[in-house]
Amino acid sequence: MVDDQPIALFNIGGKILAWDNRCPHRGASLADGNISEDVIQCKFHLWEFDTRTECAIENPTIKVKSYPVKLQDDIVYIDVPAVSDKT
Ligand code: FES
């Protein structure tokens, strides 16, 4: 959690992804889903998200909210806007 935002960190073949941990469908935890190199599948209704495009495979207009990540000295930094920065 960062402030009130649940964030899922995925290590996909060495690439770190920081995604909102709420499935765009009904908000289930994506971190609890099935994770492969190309696809993260929500465990609730099995929607699948492409790890490269961060979009739903069946409907690419649906995008997972993600955050920029920087890896420095084995520490993961996530650029999450402060609550007051949100519009
Ligand atoms: S809540 Fe994720 S597919 Fe329905």
PDB file of C-alpha atoms and ligand atoms in Angstrom:
ATOM      1  CA  MET A   1       0.000   0.000   0.000  1.00  0.00           C
ATOM      2  CA  VAL A   2       1.165   3.516  -0.793  1.00  0.00           C
ATOM      3  CA  ASP A   3      -1.145   5.914   0.979  1.00  0.00           C
ATOM      4  CA  ASP A   4      -4.472   4.232   0.219  1.00  0.00           C
ATOM      5  CA  GLN A   5      -3.395   2.820  -3.138  1.00  0.00           C
ATOM      6  CA  PRO A   6      -2.851  -0.945  -3.362  1.00  0.00           C
ATOM      7  CA  ILE A   7       0.098  -1.622  -5.648  1.00  0.00           C
ATOM      8  CA  ALA A   8       1.191  -4.971  -7.032  1.00  0.00           C
ATOM      9  CA  LEU A   9       4.839  -5.448  -7.916  1.00  0.00           C
ATOM     10  CA  PHE A  10       5.625  -8.053 -10.553  1.00  0.00           C
ATOM     11  CA  ASN A  11       9.035  -9.301 -11.582  1.00  0.00           C
ATOM     12  CA  ILE A  12       8.533 -10.351 -15.179  1.00  0.00           C
ATOM     13  CA  GLY A  13      11.789 -11.814 -16.415  1.00  0.00           C
ATOM     14  CA  GLY A  14      13.735  -9.191 -14.471  1.00  0.00           C
ATOM     15  CA  LYS A  15      11.515  -6.287 -15.490  1.00  0.00           C
ATOM     16  CA  ILE A  16       9.686  -4.795 -12.516  1.00  0.00           C
ATOM     17  CA  LEU A  17       6.095  -3.699 -13.060  1.00  0.00           C
ATOM     18  CA  ALA A  18       4.121  -1.649 -10.551  1.00  0.00           C
ATOM     19  CA  TRP A  19       0.417  -1.962 -11.255  1.00  0.00           C
ATOM     20  CA  ASP A  20      -2.625  -0.863  -9.392  1.00  0.00           C
ATOM     21  CA  ASN A  21      -3.570  -4.044  -7.568  1.00  0.00           C
ATOM     22  CA  ARG A  22      -7.253  -3.608  -8.388  1.00  0.00           C
ATOM     23  CA  CYS A  23      -8.460  -5.407 -11.473  1.00  0.00           C
ATOM     24  CA  PRO A  24     -10.186  -2.924 -13.831  1.00  0.00           C
ATOM     25  CA  HIS A  25     -13.174  -5.264 -13.969  1.00  0.00           C
ATOM     26  CA  ARG A  26     -14.357  -5.555 -10.365  1.00  0.00           C
ATOM     27  CA  GLY A  27     -11.302  -4.730  -8.292  1.00  0.00           C
ATOM     28  CA  ALA A  28      -9.919  -8.143  -7.369  1.00  0.00           C
ATOM     29  CA  SER A  29      -6.249  -8.412  -6.476  1.00  0.00           C
ATOM     30  CA  LEU A  30      -4.143  -8.915  -9.592  1.00  0.00           C
ATOM     31  CA  ALA A  31      -1.238 -10.033  -7.407  1.00  0.00           C
ATOM     32  CA  ASP A  32      -3.311 -13.067  -6.443  1.00  0.00           C
ATOM     33  CA  GLY A  33      -3.861 -13.984 -10.085  1.00  0.00           C
ATOM     34  CA  ASN A  34      -2.043 -16.301 -12.405  1.00  0.00           C
ATOM     35  CA  ILE A  35       1.201 -14.720 -13.500  1.00  0.00           C
ATOM     36  CA  SER A  36       3.261 -15.678 -16.518  1.00  0.00           C
ATOM     37  CA  GLU A  37       5.823 -13.830 -18.573  1.00  0.00           C
ATOM     38  CA  ASP A  38       3.286 -12.435 -21.014  1.00  0.00           C
ATOM     39  CA  VAL A  39       0.009 -12.453 -19.145  1.00  0.00           C
ATOM     40  CA  ILE A  40      -1.390 -11.658 -15.729  1.00  0.00           C
ATOM     41  CA  GLN A  41      -4.778 -13.289 -15.318  1.00  0.00           C
ATOM     42  CA  CYS A  42      -7.208 -12.102 -12.676  1.00  0.00           C
ATOM     43  CA  LYS A  43      -8.360 -15.032 -10.593  1.00  0.00           C
ATOM     44  CA  PHE A  44     -11.953 -13.843 -10.251  1.00  0.00           C
ATOM     45  CA  HIS A  45     -13.351 -13.771 -13.778  1.00  0.00           C
ATOM     46  CA  LEU A  46     -10.165 -14.675 -15.621  1.00  0.00           C
ATOM     47  CA  TRP A  47      -9.632 -11.436 -17.489  1.00  0.00           C
ATOM     48  CA  GLU A  48      -6.124 -11.423 -18.915  1.00  0.00           C
ATOM     49  CA  PHE A  49      -3.755  -8.482 -19.141  1.00  0.00           C
ATOM     50  CA  ASP A  50      -0.742  -8.239 -21.419  1.00  0.00           C
ATOM     51  CA  THR A  51       2.391  -7.431 -19.388  1.00  0.00           C
ATOM     52  CA  ARG A  52       3.870  -5.422 -22.279  1.00  0.00           C
ATOM     53  CA  THR A  53       0.891  -3.243 -23.168  1.00  0.00           C
ATOM     54  CA  GLU A  54      -0.728  -3.327 -19.704  1.00  0.00           C
ATOM     55  CA  CYS A  55      -4.076  -3.714 -21.489  1.00  0.00           C
ATOM     56  CA  ALA A  56      -6.781  -6.350 -21.375  1.00  0.00           C
ATOM     57  CA  ILE A  57      -6.154  -8.915 -24.095  1.00  0.00           C
ATOM     58  CA  GLU A  58      -9.819  -9.212 -25.076  1.00  0.00           C
ATOM     59  CA  ASN A  59     -10.360  -5.450 -25.045  1.00  0.00           C
ATOM     60  CA  PRO A  60      -7.188  -3.348 -25.420  1.00  0.00           C
ATOM     61  CA  THR A  61      -9.102  -0.165 -24.598  1.00  0.00           C
ATOM     62  CA  ILE A  62      -9.077  -1.349 -20.978  1.00  0.00           C
ATOM     63  CA  LYS A  63      -5.718  -0.478 -19.450  1.00  0.00           C
ATOM     64  CA  VAL A  64      -4.372  -1.307 -16.021  1.00  0.00           C
ATOM     65  CA  LYS A  65      -3.218   1.700 -14.060  1.00  0.00           C
ATOM     66  CA  SER A  66       0.541   1.488 -13.665  1.00  0.00           C
ATOM     67  CA  TYR A  67       3.326   3.506 -12.119  1.00  0.00           C
ATOM     68  CA  PRO A  68       6.845   4.323 -13.291  1.00  0.00           C
ATOM     69  CA  VAL A  69       9.487   2.157 -11.633  1.00  0.00           C
ATOM     70  CA  LYS A  70      13.174   2.764 -11.086  1.00  0.00           C
ATOM     71  CA  LEU A  71      15.550   0.072  -9.857  1.00  0.00           C
ATOM     72  CA  GLN A  72      18.664   1.395  -8.164  1.00  0.00           C
ATOM     73  CA  ASP A  73      21.084  -0.630  -6.011  1.00  0.00           C
ATOM     74  CA  ASP A  74      18.512  -3.443  -5.776  1.00  0.00           C
ATOM     75  CA  ILE A  75      15.928  -1.052  -4.363  1.00  0.00           C
ATOM     76  CA  VAL A  76      12.656  -0.556  -6.213  1.00  0.00           C
ATOM     77  CA  TYR A  77      11.379   3.015  -6.357  1.00  0.00           C
ATOM     78  CA  ILE A  78       7.803   3.609  -7.489  1.00  0.00           C
ATOM     79  CA  ASP A  79       6.626   7.017  -8.626  1.00  0.00           C
ATOM     80  CA  VAL A  80       3.181   7.235  -7.079  1.00  0.00           C
ATOM     81  CA  PRO A  81       1.504  10.633  -7.201  1.00  0.00           C
ATOM     82  CA  ALA A  82       0.696  12.062  -3.803  1.00  0.00           C
ATOM     83  CA  VAL A  83      -2.975  12.041  -2.948  1.00  0.00           C
ATOM     84  CA  SER A  84      -3.075  15.836  -3.304  1.00  0.00           C
ATOM     85  CA  ASP A  85      -1.648  15.509  -6.884  1.00  0.00           C
ATOM     86  CA  LYS A  86      -4.608  13.442  -8.096  1.00  0.00           C
ATOM     87  CA  THR A  87      -7.274  15.068 -10.162  1.00  0.00           C
TER      88      THR A  87
HETATM   89  S1  FES B   1     -12.476  -8.816 -10.987  1.00  0.00           S
HETATM   90 FE1  FES B   1     -10.856  -9.273 -12.302  1.00  0.00          FE
HETATM   91  S2  FES B   1     -11.769 -10.272 -13.970  1.00  0.00           S
HETATM   92 FE2  FES B   1     -13.410  -9.726 -12.715  1.00  0.00          FE
END
